[in-house]
Coordinates of C-alpha atoms in Angstrom, one line a residue:
Chain A
M127 CA 7.9 -9.3 -18.0
M128 CA 10.0 -9.1 -14.8
T129 CA 13.8 -9.7 -14.9
A130 CA 14.8 -13.3 -14.8
K131 CA 17.4 -12.5 -12.0
P132 CA 17.0 -14.7 -9.3
S133 CA 15.2 -13.1 -6.3
K134 CA 16.2 -13.7 -2.5
I135 CA 13.5 -12.8 0.1
V136 CA 14.9 -12.1 3.5
D137 CA 12.0 -12.1 6.0
C138 CA 12.5 -9.7 8.8
T139 CA 9.3 -10.5 10.9
V140 CA 11.4 -11.4 14.1
R141 CA 14.1 -8.5 13.6
D142 CA 12.2 -5.6 12.7
G143 CA 9.0 -6.8 14.2
G144 CA 10.9 -6.9 17.5
L145 CA 11.2 -3.2 17.6
V146 CA 7.4 -3.3 17.9
N147 CA 6.9 -5.6 20.8
N148 CA 10.6 -5.6 22.4
W149 CA 11.3 -8.9 20.7
D150 CA 8.8 -10.6 23.0
F151 CA 8.0 -13.7 20.6
S152 CA 7.5 -17.0 22.0
I153 CA 9.7 -19.9 20.9
E154 CA 6.6 -21.4 19.3
F155 CA 6.1 -18.2 17.3
V156 CA 9.6 -18.2 15.9
Q157 CA 9.4 -22.2 15.2
D158 CA 6.1 -21.8 13.4
L159 CA 7.6 -18.7 11.4
Y160 CA 10.5 -20.8 10.4
R161 CA 8.6 -23.6 9.2
S162 CA 6.0 -21.4 7.3
L163 CA 9.0 -19.5 5.6
D164 CA 10.7 -22.8 4.7
E165 CA 7.6 -24.1 3.2
A166 CA 6.9 -21.2 1.4
G167 CA 10.3 -21.1 -0.1
V168 CA 11.6 -17.9 1.5
E169 CA 15.5 -18.0 1.2
Y170 CA 16.3 -16.3 4.4
M171 CA 14.8 -15.5 7.9
E172 CA 16.4 -12.9 9.9
I173 CA 15.9 -14.2 13.5
G174 CA 17.2 -11.2 15.2
Y175 CA 20.0 -9.0 16.3
K176 CA 23.4 -10.5 16.9
N177 CA 24.2 -7.3 19.2
S178 CA 25.9 -7.8 22.7
P179 CA 23.8 -7.1 25.7
K180 CA 27.1 -6.0 27.4
L181 CA 27.1 -3.0 24.9
L182 CA 23.4 -1.9 25.1
K183 CA 21.5 -0.2 27.9
G184 CA 18.1 -1.6 29.0
A185 CA 18.9 -5.0 27.4
D186 CA 17.4 -7.3 30.3
A187 CA 14.0 -6.3 29.1
A188 CA 14.4 -7.6 25.7
G189 CA 13.5 -11.1 24.4
P190 CA 16.1 -13.4 23.2
W191 CA 16.0 -12.5 19.7
R192 CA 17.8 -9.3 20.4
F193 CA 21.0 -11.0 21.4
L194 CA 21.1 -14.1 19.3
N195 CA 23.0 -17.0 21.0
D196 CA 24.0 -20.0 18.9
D197 CA 23.4 -22.5 21.8
F198 CA 19.9 -21.0 22.2
L199 CA 19.4 -21.0 18.4
R200 CA 20.3 -24.7 17.9
K201 CA 17.4 -25.5 20.5
V202 CA 14.9 -23.3 18.7
I203 CA 15.6 -24.7 15.1
P204 CA 16.8 -28.3 15.7
N205 CA 16.0 -29.1 12.1
K206 CA 17.2 -26.4 9.7
G207 CA 15.5 -26.6 6.3
R208 CA 16.4 -24.7 3.1
T209 CA 15.6 -21.3 4.6
K210 CA 19.0 -19.7 5.8
L211 CA 19.1 -17.8 9.0
S212 CA 20.3 -14.1 9.1
A213 CA 21.1 -11.6 11.8
L214 CA 21.5 -7.7 12.0
V215 CA 24.3 -6.0 13.8
D216 CA 24.7 -2.3 14.6
I217 CA 27.8 -0.5 14.7
G218 CA 29.7 -0.2 18.1
R219 CA 27.1 -2.7 19.6
V220 CA 28.8 -6.2 18.5
D221 CA 31.3 -8.0 20.5
E222 CA 33.5 -9.8 18.1
S223 CA 34.3 -12.6 20.5
D224 CA 30.4 -13.4 20.3
V225 CA 30.8 -14.2 16.7
L226 CA 31.6 -17.8 16.1
P227 CA 33.1 -19.3 12.8
R228 CA 30.2 -19.8 10.5
T229 CA 31.0 -23.6 10.3
E230 CA 30.0 -23.6 14.1
S231 CA 27.2 -21.3 13.9
M232 CA 23.5 -21.5 13.1
L233 CA 23.9 -18.1 11.2
D234 CA 24.5 -18.0 7.3
L235 CA 24.3 -14.3 6.7
I236 CA 25.2 -11.2 8.9
R237 CA 24.1 -8.0 7.9
V238 CA 25.6 -4.7 9.2
A239 CA 23.5 -1.6 9.5
C240 CA 24.9 1.9 9.7
Y241 CA 24.5 5.6 8.9
I242 CA 26.3 7.1 6.1
Q243 CA 28.9 8.4 8.2
D244 CA 29.8 5.1 9.8
V245 CA 30.3 3.2 6.5
D246 CA 34.1 2.6 7.0
K247 CA 33.4 1.1 10.6
A248 CA 30.7 -1.0 9.1
L249 CA 33.0 -2.3 6.3
E250 CA 35.7 -3.3 8.9
L251 CA 32.8 -5.4 10.6
V252 CA 31.9 -6.8 7.3
S253 CA 35.5 -8.0 6.8
L254 CA 35.5 -9.7 10.1
F255 CA 32.3 -11.6 9.4
H256 CA 33.5 -12.3 5.7
E257 CA 36.7 -13.8 7.3
R258 CA 34.7 -16.0 9.7
G259 CA 32.8 -17.5 6.7
Y260 CA 29.4 -15.7 6.5
E261 CA 27.7 -14.1 3.7
T262 CA 27.5 -10.4 4.5
T263 CA 25.4 -7.4 3.4
L264 CA 25.8 -3.6 4.2
N265 CA 22.8 -1.7 5.0
I266 CA 22.9 2.1 4.8
M267 CA 20.0 3.7 6.5
A268 CA 18.0 6.9 6.1
L269 CA 19.3 7.4 2.5
S270 CA 16.6 9.8 2.0
N271 CA 18.5 12.3 4.2
V272 CA 22.0 11.8 2.6
M273 CA 23.7 14.2 0.2
E274 CA 24.9 12.6 -2.8
N275 CA 28.6 13.5 -2.5
Q276 CA 28.4 11.7 0.6
L277 CA 27.0 8.6 -1.1
I278 CA 29.3 8.7 -4.0
E279 CA 32.5 8.7 -1.4
A280 CA 30.8 5.9 0.4
F281 CA 30.5 3.9 -2.9
D282 CA 34.2 4.1 -3.6
A283 CA 35.0 2.3 -0.2
I284 CA 32.2 -0.2 -0.8
R285 CA 33.4 -0.9 -4.4
E286 CA 36.8 -2.1 -2.8
S287 CA 35.2 -4.2 0.1
V288 CA 34.3 -7.8 0.4
V289 CA 30.7 -7.1 1.1
D290 CA 28.3 -9.3 -1.1
V291 CA 25.3 -7.3 -0.9
V292 CA 24.6 -3.6 -0.6
Y293 CA 21.2 -2.5 0.5
V294 CA 19.0 0.5 -0.4
V295 CA 17.2 1.2 2.7
D296 CA 14.0 3.5 2.8
S297 CA 14.1 3.9 6.8
Y298 CA 11.5 6.5 6.9
G299 CA 9.1 5.1 4.3
S300 CA 9.3 8.4 2.6
L301 CA 10.5 7.7 -1.1
K302 CA 8.0 7.6 -4.0
P303 CA 8.6 5.2 -6.7
S304 CA 10.3 7.7 -8.8
D305 CA 12.8 8.6 -5.8
F306 CA 13.5 4.9 -5.1
A307 CA 14.3 4.2 -8.8
Y308 CA 16.7 7.1 -8.8
L309 CA 18.5 5.7 -5.9
I310 CA 18.7 2.0 -7.2
D311 CA 20.0 3.3 -10.5
K312 CA 22.7 5.4 -8.6
F313 CA 23.7 2.3 -6.7
K314 CA 23.8 0.0 -9.9
Q315 CA 25.9 2.7 -11.7
H316 CA 28.5 2.9 -8.9
L317 CA 28.6 -0.5 -7.4
P318 CA 28.6 -2.7 -10.5
N319 CA 30.4 -5.6 -8.7
K320 CA 27.9 -6.0 -5.9
K321 CA 24.5 -7.5 -5.8
L322 CA 21.9 -5.1 -4.5
G323 CA 18.9 -5.4 -1.9
V324 CA 16.1 -3.2 -0.8
H325 CA 14.4 -2.7 2.7
T326 CA 11.3 -0.5 2.6
H327 CA 9.0 0.8 5.0
N328 CA 5.2 1.4 4.4
N329 CA 4.4 4.7 5.9
Q330 CA 2.8 5.9 2.3
Q331 CA 1.6 2.4 1.4
L332 CA 4.3 2.0 -1.0
A333 CA 6.6 -0.8 0.3
F334 CA 5.3 -3.5 -1.8
A335 CA 5.1 -1.4 -5.0
N336 CA 8.6 -0.2 -4.5
T337 CA 10.0 -3.6 -3.8
L338 CA 8.2 -4.8 -7.1
L339 CA 10.1 -1.7 -9.0
A340 CA 13.3 -2.9 -7.3
V341 CA 12.8 -6.4 -8.7
D342 CA 12.3 -5.0 -12.2
K343 CA 15.5 -3.3 -11.9
G344 CA 17.2 -6.5 -11.2
V345 CA 17.7 -6.0 -7.4
E346 CA 18.0 -9.6 -5.8
Y347 CA 17.7 -9.3 -2.2
L348 CA 14.3 -8.3 -0.9
D349 CA 13.3 -7.5 2.7
T350 CA 9.7 -8.4 3.8
S351 CA 7.9 -9.2 7.1
V352 CA 4.8 -11.5 7.5
Y353 CA 1.7 -9.4 7.7
G354 CA 4.1 -6.5 7.2
M355 CA 5.2 -6.6 11.0
G356 CA 8.0 -3.9 11.5
R357 CA 8.6 -0.7 13.2
A358 CA 6.0 1.9 12.9
A359 CA 4.4 1.6 9.6
G360 CA 6.1 -1.7 9.0
N361 CA 7.6 -3.2 6.0
C362 CA 6.9 -4.8 2.5
N363 CA 4.4 -7.8 3.2
T364 CA 5.9 -11.1 2.8
E365 CA 2.6 -12.6 1.7
L366 CA 2.3 -10.2 -1.1
L367 CA 5.8 -10.7 -2.4
V368 CA 5.8 -14.5 -2.2
A369 CA 2.2 -14.3 -4.0
H370 CA 3.6 -12.1 -7.0
L371 CA 7.2 -12.8 -7.8
P372 CA 7.3 -14.5 -11.0
G373 CA 8.1 -18.4 -11.3
T374 CA 7.0 -21.2 -9.2
K375 CA 9.2 -21.6 -6.4
Y376 CA 7.3 -19.7 -3.7
S377 CA 3.8 -20.5 -2.1
V378 CA 1.6 -18.2 -0.3
R379 CA -0.5 -20.8 1.5
P380 CA 2.2 -21.4 4.5
V381 CA 2.4 -17.7 5.0
L382 CA -1.2 -17.3 5.2
E383 CA -1.1 -20.1 7.9
M384 CA 1.1 -17.9 9.9
I385 CA -0.9 -14.9 9.7
E386 CA -4.0 -16.7 10.7
K387 CA -2.3 -18.5 13.7
H388 CA -0.1 -15.9 15.0
M389 CA -0.2 -12.5 13.3
L390 CA -3.8 -11.7 13.3
P391 CA -4.0 -12.1 17.2
L392 CA -0.8 -10.4 17.8
R393 CA -2.0 -7.4 15.7
Q394 CA -4.7 -7.3 18.2
K395 CA -2.1 -6.5 21.0
E396 CA 0.3 -4.6 19.3
E397 CA 0.2 -2.1 16.5
W398 CA 1.9 -1.3 13.2
G399 CA 0.9 -0.5 9.8
Y400 CA -0.8 2.3 7.9
I401 CA -1.6 4.6 10.8
M402 CA -1.8 8.4 10.3
E403 CA 1.2 9.5 12.4
Y404 CA 3.4 7.3 10.7
M405 CA 2.1 8.5 7.3
V406 CA 2.9 12.1 8.4
T407 CA 6.5 11.4 9.3
G408 CA 6.8 9.6 6.0
L409 CA 5.3 12.3 4.1
L410 CA 7.7 14.8 5.9
D411 CA 10.7 12.3 5.6
E412 CA 11.6 12.2 9.2
H413 CA 12.4 9.4 11.6
P414 CA 9.3 7.8 13.1
R415 CA 10.2 8.4 16.5
S416 CA 8.1 11.5 17.1
A417 CA 5.1 9.4 15.8
M418 CA 5.9 6.5 18.0
A419 CA 5.8 8.8 21.0
Q420 CA 2.6 10.3 20.1
R421 CA 1.1 6.7 19.5
G422 CA 2.3 5.7 23.0
S423 CA 0.7 8.7 24.6
D424 CA -2.7 9.9 25.3
K425 CA -2.5 12.1 22.2
Q426 CA -3.0 9.2 20.0
D427 CA -5.0 9.8 17.0
R428 CA -4.7 13.7 17.5
I429 CA -3.0 13.8 13.9
V430 CA -4.0 17.5 13.1
D431 CA -2.0 18.7 16.1
F432 CA 0.8 16.2 15.3
Y433 CA 1.1 17.6 11.8
D434 CA 1.0 21.1 12.9
Q435 CA 3.7 20.5 15.5
L436 CA 5.9 18.9 12.7
T437 CA 5.5 21.6 10.3
T438 CA 5.4 24.8 12.3
P439 CA 8.6 26.9 11.6
E440 CA 9.8 27.0 15.1
V441 CA 9.8 23.2 15.3
L442 CA 11.5 22.9 12.0
H443 CA 14.3 25.4 12.9
G444 CA 15.1 23.4 16.1
K445 CA 15.2 20.1 14.1
Chain B
M116 CA 9.8 14.6 -13.1
M117 CA 6.1 13.8 -13.2
T118 CA 4.0 15.0 -16.2
A119 CA 2.8 18.6 -16.2
K120 CA -0.7 17.6 -17.2
P121 CA -3.2 19.0 -14.8
S122 CA -4.5 16.5 -12.5
K123 CA -8.3 16.1 -11.2
I124 CA -8.9 14.3 -8.0
V125 CA -12.5 12.9 -7.7
D126 CA -13.2 11.8 -4.3
C127 CA -15.4 8.8 -4.0
T128 CA -15.9 8.6 -0.3
V129 CA -19.5 8.8 -0.2
R130 CA -20.2 6.8 -3.3
D131 CA -17.8 3.9 -2.8
G132 CA -17.3 4.2 0.9
G133 CA -21.3 3.7 0.9
L134 CA -20.7 0.2 -0.4
V135 CA -19.2 -0.4 3.1
N136 CA -21.9 1.1 5.4
N137 CA -25.1 1.2 3.1
W138 CA -24.8 4.9 2.6
D139 CA -25.4 5.7 6.4
F140 CA -23.6 8.8 6.4
S141 CA -24.9 11.7 8.3
I142 CA -25.4 15.2 6.7
E143 CA -22.7 16.5 9.1
F144 CA -20.3 13.9 7.7
V145 CA -21.1 14.9 4.2
Q146 CA -20.9 18.5 4.8
D147 CA -17.6 18.3 6.6
L148 CA -16.2 16.1 3.9
Y149 CA -17.3 18.5 1.2
R150 CA -15.9 21.4 3.2
S151 CA -12.5 19.5 3.8
L152 CA -12.1 18.5 0.2
D153 CA -12.8 22.1 -1.0
E154 CA -10.1 23.5 1.4
A155 CA -7.9 20.7 0.2
G156 CA -8.2 21.8 -3.4
V157 CA -9.8 18.5 -4.5
E158 CA -11.5 19.0 -7.9
Y159 CA -14.7 16.6 -7.6
M160 CA -16.6 15.2 -4.8
E161 CA -18.7 12.1 -6.0
I162 CA -21.5 12.6 -3.6
G163 CA -23.4 9.4 -4.3
Y164 CA -25.3 7.4 -6.8
K165 CA -28.1 8.9 -9.1
N166 CA -29.9 5.6 -9.4
S167 CA -33.7 5.5 -9.1
P168 CA -35.1 3.7 -5.9
K169 CA -37.9 2.5 -8.3
L170 CA -35.3 0.3 -10.2
L171 CA -33.4 -1.1 -7.3
K172 CA -34.5 -3.6 -4.9
G173 CA -33.9 -3.1 -1.0
A174 CA -33.6 0.4 -1.6
D175 CA -35.6 1.6 1.4
A176 CA -32.7 0.7 3.8
A177 CA -30.1 2.7 2.1
G178 CA -29.0 6.2 3.0
P179 CA -30.2 9.3 0.9
W180 CA -26.7 9.3 -0.8
R181 CA -27.7 6.1 -3.0
F182 CA -30.3 8.1 -4.7
L183 CA -29.3 11.7 -5.0
N184 CA -32.1 14.3 -5.5
D185 CA -31.4 17.9 -6.3
D186 CA -33.7 19.3 -3.6
F187 CA -32.0 17.4 -0.9
L188 CA -28.5 18.2 -2.2
R189 CA -29.3 21.9 -2.2
K190 CA -30.1 21.8 1.5
V191 CA -27.0 19.7 2.3
I192 CA -24.4 22.0 0.2
P193 CA -26.0 25.5 0.4
N194 CA -22.8 27.3 -0.3
K195 CA -21.1 25.4 -3.0
G196 CA -17.3 26.0 -3.3
R197 CA -14.8 25.3 -6.1
T198 CA -15.3 21.5 -5.6
K199 CA -17.6 20.3 -8.2
L200 CA -20.3 17.4 -7.4
S201 CA -20.2 14.0 -9.2
A202 CA -22.7 11.0 -9.2
L203 CA -22.4 7.6 -10.4
V204 CA -25.3 5.7 -12.3
D205 CA -25.4 2.0 -13.4
I206 CA -27.0 0.9 -16.5
G207 CA -30.5 0.1 -16.1
R208 CA -31.0 1.7 -12.7
V209 CA -31.4 5.3 -13.9
D210 CA -34.6 6.9 -14.6
E211 CA -34.1 9.7 -17.4
S212 CA -36.9 11.8 -15.8
D213 CA -35.0 12.2 -12.8
V214 CA -32.0 14.1 -14.2
L215 CA -32.5 17.7 -14.6
P216 CA -30.6 19.8 -17.0
R217 CA -27.3 20.9 -15.6
T218 CA -28.3 24.3 -15.3
E219 CA -30.8 23.4 -12.5
S220 CA -28.8 20.9 -10.8
M221 CA -26.4 20.7 -8.0
L222 CA -24.4 18.1 -10.0
D223 CA -21.6 18.9 -12.5
L224 CA -20.3 15.5 -13.5
I225 CA -22.3 12.1 -14.2
R226 CA -20.3 9.0 -14.4
V227 CA -21.6 5.9 -16.1
A228 CA -20.5 2.6 -14.7
C229 CA -20.7 -0.6 -16.9
Y230 CA -19.3 -3.9 -17.7
I231 CA -17.7 -4.5 -21.3
Q232 CA -20.8 -6.1 -22.9
D233 CA -23.0 -3.0 -21.8
V234 CA -20.6 -0.1 -23.3
D235 CA -23.2 0.6 -25.9
K236 CA -26.0 1.2 -23.6
A237 CA -23.7 3.1 -21.3
L238 CA -22.9 5.5 -24.2
E239 CA -26.5 6.1 -24.8
L240 CA -26.9 7.2 -21.2
V241 CA -23.6 9.5 -21.6
S242 CA -25.1 10.9 -24.7
L243 CA -28.3 11.8 -22.7
F244 CA -26.3 13.4 -19.7
H245 CA -24.1 15.3 -22.2
E246 CA -27.0 16.8 -24.0
R247 CA -28.3 18.0 -20.6
G248 CA -25.1 19.7 -20.1
Y249 CA -23.2 17.6 -17.7
E250 CA -19.7 16.5 -18.1
T251 CA -19.4 12.8 -18.4
T252 CA -17.2 9.8 -17.8
L253 CA -17.5 6.3 -18.8
N254 CA -16.0 3.7 -16.2
I255 CA -15.6 0.1 -17.6
M256 CA -15.4 -2.2 -14.7
A257 CA -13.5 -5.6 -14.2
L258 CA -11.1 -4.9 -17.1
S259 CA -8.8 -7.6 -15.6
N260 CA -11.3 -10.0 -16.8
V261 CA -11.9 -8.6 -20.2
M262 CA -10.5 -10.1 -23.4
E263 CA -8.4 -7.7 -25.6
N264 CA -10.7 -8.1 -28.8
Q265 CA -13.8 -7.0 -26.7
L266 CA -11.8 -4.1 -25.4
I267 CA -10.8 -3.1 -28.8
E268 CA -14.3 -3.3 -30.3
A269 CA -15.5 -1.1 -27.4
F270 CA -12.8 1.4 -28.0
D271 CA -14.3 1.8 -31.5
A272 CA -17.6 3.0 -30.1
I273 CA -16.0 5.1 -27.4
R274 CA -13.9 7.1 -29.8
E275 CA -16.8 8.1 -31.7
S276 CA -18.9 8.9 -28.6
V277 CA -19.2 12.4 -26.7
V278 CA -17.9 11.0 -23.5
D279 CA -15.4 13.4 -22.0
V280 CA -13.1 10.9 -19.9
V281 CA -12.6 7.3 -20.0
Y282 CA -11.9 5.1 -16.8
V283 CA -9.4 2.3 -16.3
V284 CA -11.0 0.5 -13.3
D285 CA -9.2 -2.1 -11.5
S286 CA -12.3 -3.4 -9.7
Y287 CA -10.8 -6.4 -8.0
G288 CA -7.5 -4.9 -6.9
S289 CA -5.7 -7.5 -8.8
L290 CA -3.5 -5.5 -11.2
K291 CA 0.2 -5.2 -10.8
P292 CA 1.8 -2.1 -11.8
S293 CA 3.1 -3.7 -15.0
D294 CA -0.5 -4.9 -15.8
F295 CA -1.9 -1.5 -15.1
A296 CA 0.9 0.3 -17.0
Y297 CA -0.2 -2.2 -20.0
L298 CA -3.8 -1.2 -20.0
I299 CA -3.3 2.6 -19.6
D300 CA -1.0 2.4 -22.8
K301 CA -3.6 0.4 -24.4
F302 CA -6.4 3.1 -23.7
K303 CA -4.0 5.9 -24.8
Q304 CA -3.3 4.3 -27.9
H305 CA -6.9 3.5 -28.9
L306 CA -8.5 6.7 -27.4
P307 CA -6.3 9.4 -28.3
N308 CA -9.3 12.0 -28.4
K309 CA -10.3 11.3 -24.9
K310 CA -9.1 12.1 -21.5
L311 CA -8.3 9.2 -19.2
G312 CA -9.2 8.4 -15.6
V313 CA -8.0 5.6 -13.1
H314 CA -10.1 3.9 -10.3
T315 CA -8.2 1.4 -8.3
H316 CA -8.7 -0.6 -5.2
N317 CA -6.2 -1.5 -2.5
N318 CA -6.4 -5.3 -2.1
Q319 CA -2.7 -5.7 -2.9
Q320 CA -1.6 -2.3 -1.3
L321 CA -1.1 -1.0 -4.9
A322 CA -3.8 1.4 -5.0
F323 CA -1.7 4.6 -4.5
A324 CA 1.3 3.4 -6.5
N325 CA -0.8 2.4 -9.4
T326 CA -2.3 5.9 -9.3
L327 CA 1.2 7.7 -9.2
L328 CA 2.1 5.4 -12.3
A329 CA -1.0 6.7 -13.9
V330 CA 0.0 10.3 -13.3
D331 CA 3.4 9.6 -14.8
K332 CA 1.5 8.3 -18.0
G333 CA -0.5 11.5 -18.3
V334 CA -3.9 10.3 -16.9
E335 CA -5.8 13.3 -15.5
Y336 CA -8.7 11.9 -13.6
L337 CA -7.8 10.2 -10.3
D338 CA -10.2 8.6 -8.0
T339 CA -9.6 8.2 -4.2
S340 CA -11.3 8.2 -0.8
V341 CA -10.4 9.6 2.3
Y342 CA -8.5 7.2 4.6
G343 CA -9.2 5.0 1.6
M344 CA -12.8 4.1 2.5
G345 CA -14.4 2.1 -0.2
R346 CA -15.8 -1.5 -0.9
A347 CA -13.8 -4.2 0.7
A348 CA -10.1 -3.3 0.5
G349 CA -10.9 0.3 -0.3
N350 CA -9.5 2.8 -2.8
C351 CA -6.3 4.9 -3.2
N352 CA -6.2 7.1 -0.3
T353 CA -7.1 10.8 -0.9
E354 CA -4.6 12.0 1.9
L355 CA -1.6 10.2 0.0
L356 CA -2.5 11.6 -3.2
V357 CA -3.2 15.2 -2.2
A358 CA 0.2 15.3 -0.3
H359 CA 2.3 13.8 -3.2
L360 CA 0.9 15.2 -6.3
P361 CA 3.4 17.9 -7.7
G362 CA 2.5 21.4 -7.5
T363 CA 1.1 23.6 -4.8
K364 CA -2.7 23.4 -5.5
Y365 CA -3.5 20.9 -2.8
S366 CA -3.3 20.9 1.0
V367 CA -3.3 17.8 3.2
R368 CA -4.1 19.3 6.3
P369 CA -7.9 19.5 5.7
V370 CA -8.1 16.0 4.9
L371 CA -6.4 15.0 8.0
E372 CA -8.8 17.0 9.9
M373 CA -11.7 15.0 8.1
I374 CA -9.9 11.7 9.1
E375 CA -9.3 12.7 12.7
K376 CA -12.9 13.8 13.2
H377 CA -14.9 11.4 11.2
M378 CA -12.8 8.4 9.6
L379 CA -11.1 7.2 12.6
P380 CA -14.2 6.8 14.8
L381 CA -16.1 5.3 11.6
R382 CA -13.2 2.8 11.0
Q383 CA -14.0 1.5 14.6
K384 CA -17.5 0.6 13.3
E385 CA -17.1 -0.4 9.9
E386 CA -14.1 -2.2 8.1
W387 CA -12.5 -1.8 4.8
G388 CA -8.7 -1.9 4.0
Y389 CA -6.1 -4.4 3.7
I390 CA -7.6 -7.5 5.1
M391 CA -6.5 -10.9 4.2
E392 CA -9.7 -12.4 2.5
Y393 CA -9.7 -9.1 0.2
M394 CA -6.1 -9.6 -0.5
V395 CA -6.9 -13.3 -1.5
T396 CA -9.5 -12.3 -3.9
G397 CA -7.2 -9.5 -5.3
L398 CA -4.4 -12.2 -5.7
L399 CA -6.8 -14.4 -7.4
D400 CA -8.2 -11.8 -9.6
E401 CA -11.9 -12.2 -8.4
H402 CA -14.8 -10.0 -7.2
P403 CA -14.6 -9.5 -3.4
R404 CA -18.2 -10.7 -2.8
S405 CA -17.1 -14.1 -1.6
A406 CA -14.5 -12.3 0.7
M407 CA -17.1 -9.8 1.8
A408 CA -19.7 -12.7 2.6
Q409 CA -16.9 -14.5 4.8
R410 CA -16.2 -11.1 6.6
G411 CA -19.7 -10.9 7.5
S412 CA -19.9 -14.5 8.7
D413 CA -18.4 -16.2 11.9
K414 CA -15.7 -17.6 9.6
Q415 CA -14.0 -14.3 9.7
D416 CA -10.2 -14.6 9.7
R417 CA -10.3 -18.2 8.7
I418 CA -8.2 -17.4 5.7
V419 CA -6.4 -20.4 5.0
D420 CA -9.8 -22.2 4.6
F421 CA -11.1 -19.3 2.4
Y422 CA -7.9 -19.5 0.3
D423 CA -8.4 -23.2 0.1
Q424 CA -12.0 -22.8 -1.2
L425 CA -11.1 -20.4 -3.8
T426 CA -8.3 -22.6 -5.3
T427 CA -9.5 -26.1 -5.0
P428 CA -10.4 -27.4 -8.5
E429 CA -14.0 -28.2 -8.0
V430 CA -14.7 -24.6 -6.9
L431 CA -12.7 -23.2 -9.7
H432 CA -14.7 -25.2 -12.4
G433 CA -18.1 -24.1 -10.9
K434 CA -16.8 -20.5 -11.3

């Protein structure tokens, strides 16, 4: 039996999937997604980034989901259902004056992503959002490359903070179930006063299995994407989790509708998922940027060359 | 830490993958596969079925890997390496007179697949192959649809038999890790004198994770396919398992060569893998035949209709 702790699914299709297509989602797409998630019983939809275009280069080319604006959101989702809205912010890219008090905002949850060395800055932002009334999470990225002493130090600051939920993030899709279990246990041990969440990537086809493992360990916040759409290998599939979490509160059919209407055609134009270059960076516990570069070049599918490049000593020494 | 028990990978690309393309593999494909598996350190290659064409309808259209013949195999693999050769047989489709003594055969391992009600017949065949000198396995299919009292009865016969290895087979790709763990524990408990194996399908993206779980539980024989090629959603990916099993005996690079040279082009012509119709039959714990029929029709990708058909009461009652 799985734990009886109440799970909360945070669908990241627009936010993480936007990393695939530069947030080029139509308003109809996002409206259909919202309706399908609401009908499916998914608790949160992460509808984009709340970064400021003033603080980011090349911002003009990106769709509106990269720089969420409350006036715009009110037009997109005039009738909000039970599904809450979430946005992600990055350290150094958020303008505090852009963030309304929650009572005046469409957003319910603001999540702060950071690397381990920026946990203090991230917690400052968390405090700000918390004071303005939002639910908050802290998402520490690239945990597979963090030394445990750094993590322990971060835990001390996090424990004392106001953050509601702390995420275990497998940014590179490199963690085997045994590694993932180890990290979750570590977070549980050091953060007994915080709820936990997980965000997985599917480089090794382990995103769903690792998420189920997290549920068994009592983790409550579970990130997913419809049809797995997310950067590179993508995320845990919403349809799989909705279909398998115990209890009767979720339905898979509305998610299947979304996949049939939007995701299958979109997958013909854009690519994500189990692709060999991404499997290789996952295997080697690396950021997928080199794999994404090769997929976008005329060397696509030359996977043996790619593997050799990443594993020859000269390249490794220059890492 | 994973268990120190020695693992043995049985690559089923030709045999299970042949269910996708009616065994239309060129001799060059099979030779390259053999070389790549041998270089990768994979212990067994299942090179096809050893059924008799006399006992099967529509046999003429299938490639030679469906009806293996030792004279033919000797030409295909003139220089056998360390990788042993395996063949699968089905109950009622094997002609005993086709099976040479192992000393005169290219094959090392013969595996007998059956449903629970045919375990006795399967064990008779196992005895025959055992007497002729082969290693043997018994693969009981569709375990997710077997009642436990039937299974316990079968265990009694299996325990007394000469079979070397008994497989836990997730034919429909429907088993969650907790279900799979339950079955493996049951097999371990009732068959303490037998080695165990697992054969998984990837309908829910759990084939690799369930195989890792089996390794943790001391299961020794692990079925895989290169790039996951197998019926419907396919199998646990050879490249993932080779890359992740502990120790230094396997190398992933030769498998990547095979994928680049043969599997990526083949995947353009034939389909297998995480496809929504197969996800739905996995979810509903059903044989994928209805999904395969829909994929081969003009209703491909109409996944909501498909889901509705399989979940409406009238259809269920007629099951």
